[in-house]
mmCIF file of C-alpha atoms in Angstrom:
data_model
loop_
_atom_site.group_PDB
_atom_site.id
_atom_site.type_symbol
_atom_site.label_atom_id
_atom_site.label_comp_id
_atom_site.label_asym_id
_atom_site.label_seq_id
_atom_site.Cartn_x
_atom_site.Cartn_y
_atom_site.Cartn_z
ATOM 1 C CA ARG A 17 74.223 91.374 87.785
ATOM 2 C CA ARG A 18 75.354 94.657 89.744
ATOM 3 C CA LYS A 19 77.180 93.702 92.453
ATOM 4 C CA LYS A 20 77.348 95.488 95.674
ATOM 5 C CA LEU A 21 80.749 94.752 96.856
ATOM 6 C CA LEU A 22 84.098 94.366 94.782
ATOM 7 C CA ILE A 23 87.626 92.369 96.513
ATOM 8 C CA ALA A 24 90.255 93.335 93.718
ATOM 9 C CA ASP A 25 93.797 92.041 93.652
ATOM 10 C CA MET A 26 96.734 94.341 93.078
ATOM 11 C CA ASP A 27 99.840 92.760 91.747
ATOM 12 C CA SER A 28 99.036 92.121 88.104
ATOM 13 C CA THR A 29 95.132 93.114 88.226
ATOM 14 C CA ILE A 30 94.882 96.569 89.024
ATOM 15 C CA ILE A 31 98.043 97.454 88.515
ATOM 16 C CA THR A 32 100.435 96.090 85.408
ATOM 17 C CA ASP A 33 103.482 94.354 87.528
ATOM 18 C CA GLU A 34 104.028 92.766 90.498
ATOM 19 C CA SER A 35 105.375 94.995 92.776
ATOM 20 C CA LEU A 36 107.806 92.964 94.449
ATOM 21 C CA ASP A 37 109.765 91.841 91.397
ATOM 22 C CA GLU A 38 109.713 95.976 90.333
ATOM 23 C CA MET A 39 111.176 96.754 93.980
ATOM 24 C CA ALA A 40 113.913 93.426 92.963
ATOM 25 C CA ALA A 41 115.216 94.768 90.289
ATOM 26 C CA LEU A 42 115.856 98.012 91.396
ATOM 27 C CA ALA A 43 117.678 96.324 93.522
ATOM 28 C CA GLY A 44 119.717 94.090 91.597
ATOM 29 C CA LEU A 45 117.728 90.632 92.896
ATOM 30 C CA GLY A 46 115.405 90.736 90.161
ATOM 31 C CA GLU A 47 116.206 87.436 88.236
ATOM 32 C CA ALA A 48 116.422 85.248 91.594
ATOM 33 C CA VAL A 49 113.030 87.017 93.140
ATOM 34 C CA ALA A 50 110.991 87.069 89.788
ATOM 35 C CA ALA A 51 111.442 83.178 89.302
ATOM 36 C CA ILE A 52 110.044 82.422 92.893
ATOM 37 C CA SER A 53 107.567 84.754 92.336
ATOM 38 C CA VAL A 54 105.895 82.781 89.260
ATOM 39 C CA ARG A 55 106.218 79.428 90.967
ATOM 40 C CA SER A 56 104.314 80.867 93.267
ATOM 41 C CA MET A 57 101.809 82.643 91.164
ATOM 42 C CA ASN A 58 101.291 79.318 89.599
ATOM 43 C CA GLY A 59 100.489 77.637 92.807
ATOM 44 C CA GLU A 60 103.678 75.633 92.568
ATOM 45 C CA LEU A 61 105.101 76.825 96.077
ATOM 46 C CA ASP A 62 103.417 78.270 99.417
ATOM 47 C CA PHE A 63 102.613 81.955 99.473
ATOM 48 C CA GLU A 64 103.571 82.320 102.575
ATOM 49 C CA ALA A 65 106.695 80.329 102.511
ATOM 50 C CA ALA A 66 107.589 81.967 99.058
ATOM 51 C CA LEU A 67 106.712 85.390 100.246
ATOM 52 C CA ASP A 68 109.102 84.759 103.193
ATOM 53 C CA GLU A 69 112.409 83.543 101.042
ATOM 54 C CA ARG A 70 111.942 86.383 98.438
ATOM 55 C CA VAL A 71 111.421 89.365 101.307
ATOM 56 C CA ALA A 72 114.700 87.421 103.519
ATOM 57 C CA MET A 73 116.546 88.483 99.853
ATOM 58 C CA PHE A 74 115.656 92.538 100.572
ATOM 59 C CA ALA A 75 117.320 92.598 103.997
ATOM 60 C CA GLY A 76 119.592 95.784 103.702
ATOM 61 C CA GLN A 77 117.950 97.200 101.439
ATOM 62 C CA PRO A 78 116.364 101.466 101.727
ATOM 63 C CA ALA A 79 113.088 101.641 102.406
ATOM 64 C CA ASN A 80 112.443 104.402 99.685
ATOM 65 C CA LEU A 81 112.865 100.993 97.381
ATOM 66 C CA PHE A 82 108.533 101.515 97.716
ATOM 67 C CA GLU A 83 108.503 105.086 96.763
ATOM 68 C CA SER A 84 110.783 104.262 93.312
ATOM 69 C CA ILE A 85 108.617 101.595 92.328
ATOM 70 C CA LEU A 86 105.344 103.756 92.998
ATOM 71 C CA ALA A 87 106.319 106.215 90.763
ATOM 72 C CA ALA A 88 106.704 103.935 87.844
ATOM 73 C CA THR A 89 103.489 101.822 88.726
ATOM 74 C CA GLN A 90 100.990 101.950 86.081
ATOM 75 C CA LEU A 91 96.946 101.230 86.666
ATOM 76 C CA THR A 92 95.672 98.703 84.130
ATOM 77 C CA ALA A 93 93.798 100.125 81.360
ATOM 78 C CA GLY A 94 90.220 100.398 83.129
ATOM 79 C CA ALA A 95 90.885 100.256 86.768
ATOM 80 C CA ARG A 96 90.115 103.472 87.899
ATOM 81 C CA THR A 97 86.765 103.272 85.827
ATOM 82 C CA LEU A 98 85.845 99.871 87.702
ATOM 83 C CA VAL A 99 86.007 100.861 90.808
ATOM 84 C CA GLN A 100 84.567 104.568 90.018
ATOM 85 C CA THR A 101 81.782 102.953 88.057
ATOM 86 C CA MET A 102 80.783 100.340 91.246
ATOM 87 C CA ARG A 103 81.116 103.335 93.766
ATOM 88 C CA THR A 104 78.805 105.361 91.754
ATOM 89 C CA HIS A 105 76.516 102.273 92.225
ATOM 90 C CA ARG A 106 77.128 102.492 95.686
ATOM 91 C CA ALA A 107 79.132 99.418 95.741
ATOM 92 C CA HIS A 108 81.623 99.254 98.639
ATOM 93 C CA CYS A 109 85.311 98.083 97.250
ATOM 94 C CA TYR A 110 88.239 96.936 98.752
ATOM 95 C CA LEU A 111 92.024 96.327 97.572
ATOM 96 C CA VAL A 112 93.667 93.065 98.906
ATOM 97 C CA SER A 113 96.464 91.993 97.975
ATOM 98 C CA GLY A 114 99.270 89.453 99.187
ATOM 99 C CA GLY A 115 101.801 92.414 98.195
ATOM 100 C CA PHE A 116 102.880 95.218 100.774
ATOM 101 C CA ASN A 117 100.991 98.139 102.466
ATOM 102 C CA PRO A 118 103.165 101.274 101.085
ATOM 103 C CA VAL A 119 102.263 100.507 97.714
ATOM 104 C CA ALA A 120 98.511 98.807 98.087
ATOM 105 C CA ASP A 121 97.501 102.329 100.280
ATOM 106 C CA ARG A 122 98.656 104.741 97.688
ATOM 107 C CA ILE A 123 97.347 102.542 94.959
ATOM 108 C CA ALA A 124 93.923 102.170 96.474
ATOM 109 C CA GLU A 125 94.017 105.993 96.872
ATOM 110 C CA ARG A 126 94.794 106.226 93.194
ATOM 111 C CA CYS A 127 91.534 104.122 92.101
ATOM 112 C CA GLY A 128 88.837 104.894 95.099
ATOM 113 C CA PHE A 129 88.399 102.184 96.550
ATOM 114 C CA HIS A 130 87.319 102.490 100.431
ATOM 115 C CA ALA A 131 90.143 100.406 102.400
ATOM 116 C CA ALA A 132 93.519 98.827 101.677
ATOM 117 C CA HIS A 133 94.694 95.494 103.025
ATOM 118 C CA ALA A 134 98.192 94.179 102.081
ATOM 119 C CA ASN A 135 101.412 93.052 104.294
ATOM 120 C CA ASP A 136 103.964 95.078 106.122
ATOM 121 C CA MET A 137 107.785 93.901 105.129
ATOM 122 C CA THR A 138 109.562 95.002 109.283
ATOM 123 C CA ILE A 139 111.050 98.399 108.410
ATOM 124 C CA SER A 140 113.767 99.992 110.692
ATOM 125 C CA ASP A 141 115.696 103.420 110.371
ATOM 126 C CA ASP A 142 114.950 102.985 106.816
ATOM 127 C CA VAL A 143 116.329 99.926 105.955
ATOM 128 C CA ILE A 144 114.445 96.634 105.400
ATOM 129 C CA ILE A 145 114.995 93.947 107.790
ATOM 130 C CA GLY A 146 114.036 91.058 105.479
ATOM 131 C CA THR A 147 110.727 89.952 107.560
ATOM 132 C CA VAL A 148 106.929 90.381 106.804
ATOM 133 C CA LYS A 149 105.146 90.879 110.286
ATOM 134 C CA LYS A 150 102.401 88.351 110.606
ATOM 135 C CA PRO A 151 99.876 86.912 110.335
ATOM 136 C CA VAL A 152 100.764 87.076 106.239
ATOM 137 C CA LEU A 153 97.451 88.321 104.085
ATOM 138 C CA GLY A 154 97.231 85.286 101.548
ATOM 139 C CA ARG A 155 94.779 83.044 99.787
ATOM 140 C CA GLU A 156 93.298 82.423 103.238
ATOM 141 C CA SER A 157 92.570 86.026 104.598
ATOM 142 C CA LYS A 158 91.848 87.003 100.881
ATOM 143 C CA ALA A 159 88.777 84.869 101.125
ATOM 144 C CA GLN A 160 88.260 86.028 105.401
ATOM 145 C CA LEU A 161 87.960 89.306 104.082
ATOM 146 C CA LEU A 162 85.427 88.983 101.457
ATOM 147 C CA ALA A 163 83.460 87.456 104.310
ATOM 148 C CA HIS A 164 84.362 90.109 106.418
ATOM 149 C CA TYR A 165 82.961 92.704 104.353
ATOM 150 C CA CYS A 166 80.245 90.879 103.705
ATOM 151 C CA ALA A 167 79.250 90.815 107.236
ATOM 152 C CA GLU A 168 79.819 94.421 107.650
ATOM 153 C CA HIS A 169 77.560 95.870 105.016
ATOM 154 C CA THR A 170 74.533 92.467 105.176
ATOM 155 C CA LEU A 171 75.422 91.282 101.704
ATOM 156 C CA ALA A 172 75.705 87.684 100.597
ATOM 157 C CA ALA A 173 78.825 86.525 98.818
ATOM 158 C CA SER A 174 76.237 86.671 95.926
ATOM 159 C CA ASP A 175 76.237 89.812 96.074
ATOM 160 C CA ALA A 176 80.125 90.622 95.253
ATOM 161 C CA ALA A 177 82.380 90.402 92.807
ATOM 162 C CA ALA A 178 86.273 88.799 93.083
ATOM 163 C CA ILE A 179 88.917 89.673 90.810
ATOM 164 C CA GLY A 180 92.746 88.574 90.705
ATOM 165 C CA ASP A 181 95.359 86.535 88.650
ATOM 166 C CA GLY A 182 97.501 84.158 90.639
ATOM 167 C CA ALA A 183 96.527 81.116 93.046
ATOM 168 C CA ASN A 184 96.422 82.986 96.073
ATOM 169 C CA ASP A 185 93.145 84.939 94.605
ATOM 170 C CA MET A 186 91.387 81.442 94.158
ATOM 171 C CA THR A 187 89.533 80.836 97.120
ATOM 172 C CA VAL A 188 88.129 84.385 97.102
ATOM 173 C CA LEU A 189 87.258 83.931 92.892
ATOM 174 C CA GLN A 190 85.672 80.732 94.027
ATOM 175 C CA ALA A 191 83.835 82.434 97.234
ATOM 176 C CA ALA A 192 82.658 85.581 95.336
ATOM 177 C CA GLY A 193 78.982 85.430 93.240
ATOM 178 C CA MET A 194 81.365 86.464 90.369
ATOM 179 C CA GLY A 195 84.632 85.215 90.440
ATOM 180 C CA VAL A 196 86.776 86.798 87.548
ATOM 181 C CA ALA A 197 90.308 85.118 86.388
ATOM 182 C CA PHE A 198 92.248 88.857 85.025
ATOM 183 C CA ALA A 199 94.556 87.118 82.840
ATOM 184 C CA GLY A 200 95.063 84.384 85.534
ATOM 185 C CA LYS A 201 97.958 81.894 85.714
ATOM 186 C CA ASP A 202 97.163 78.354 84.605
ATOM 187 C CA VAL A 203 95.913 77.005 87.647
ATOM 188 C CA LEU A 204 93.434 79.732 87.842
ATOM 189 C CA ARG A 205 92.047 79.391 84.653
ATOM 190 C CA ALA A 206 91.873 75.858 85.164
ATOM 191 C CA ALA A 207 89.485 76.277 87.867
ATOM 192 C CA ILE A 208 87.903 79.726 87.082
ATOM 193 C CA ASP A 209 85.057 79.912 84.429
ATOM 194 C CA LEU A 210 84.641 83.763 83.849
ATOM 195 C CA GLN A 211 88.041 85.228 82.774
ATOM 196 C CA LEU A 212 89.525 88.136 80.740
#
């Protein structure tokens, strides 16, 4: 039962909130962005299309919004302990998020993940342009990263644990030997047996 690989989602899993929604609240876009986030995480909207739509609303906003939300971002209770415990037992730990690198990189550092993978907003002269660099890291990408790290470390999928909360985590949770729905959305709870 002791796993050798961890693939963890970030928003509402390793951290307590949805970082893009928090940025939107600071930018005065809170309700519009959060409404799309809820539908996307419930599997009602295509993840990439929903991400593009939300990021487009940020066009012209200052890039230092990332720093502003990081100052207030809270780790979920036990998140750092999970990563540090797995690392103590020589597991490889990766933060794999549909969110954005400026947040994911810092959260990965705080928890002790080996690396982070997330998306990039296009930024020019410290201003958000309103587009996401392609390809978007979404549902299929998370499962591909699981397969990549299994191959890199000569592990089977059964050696891996994956944890997440939304519809875009479904494929990686189903592929891992231990897939955990953490405070999962309804669509995830209907499909994943192991739930916290």
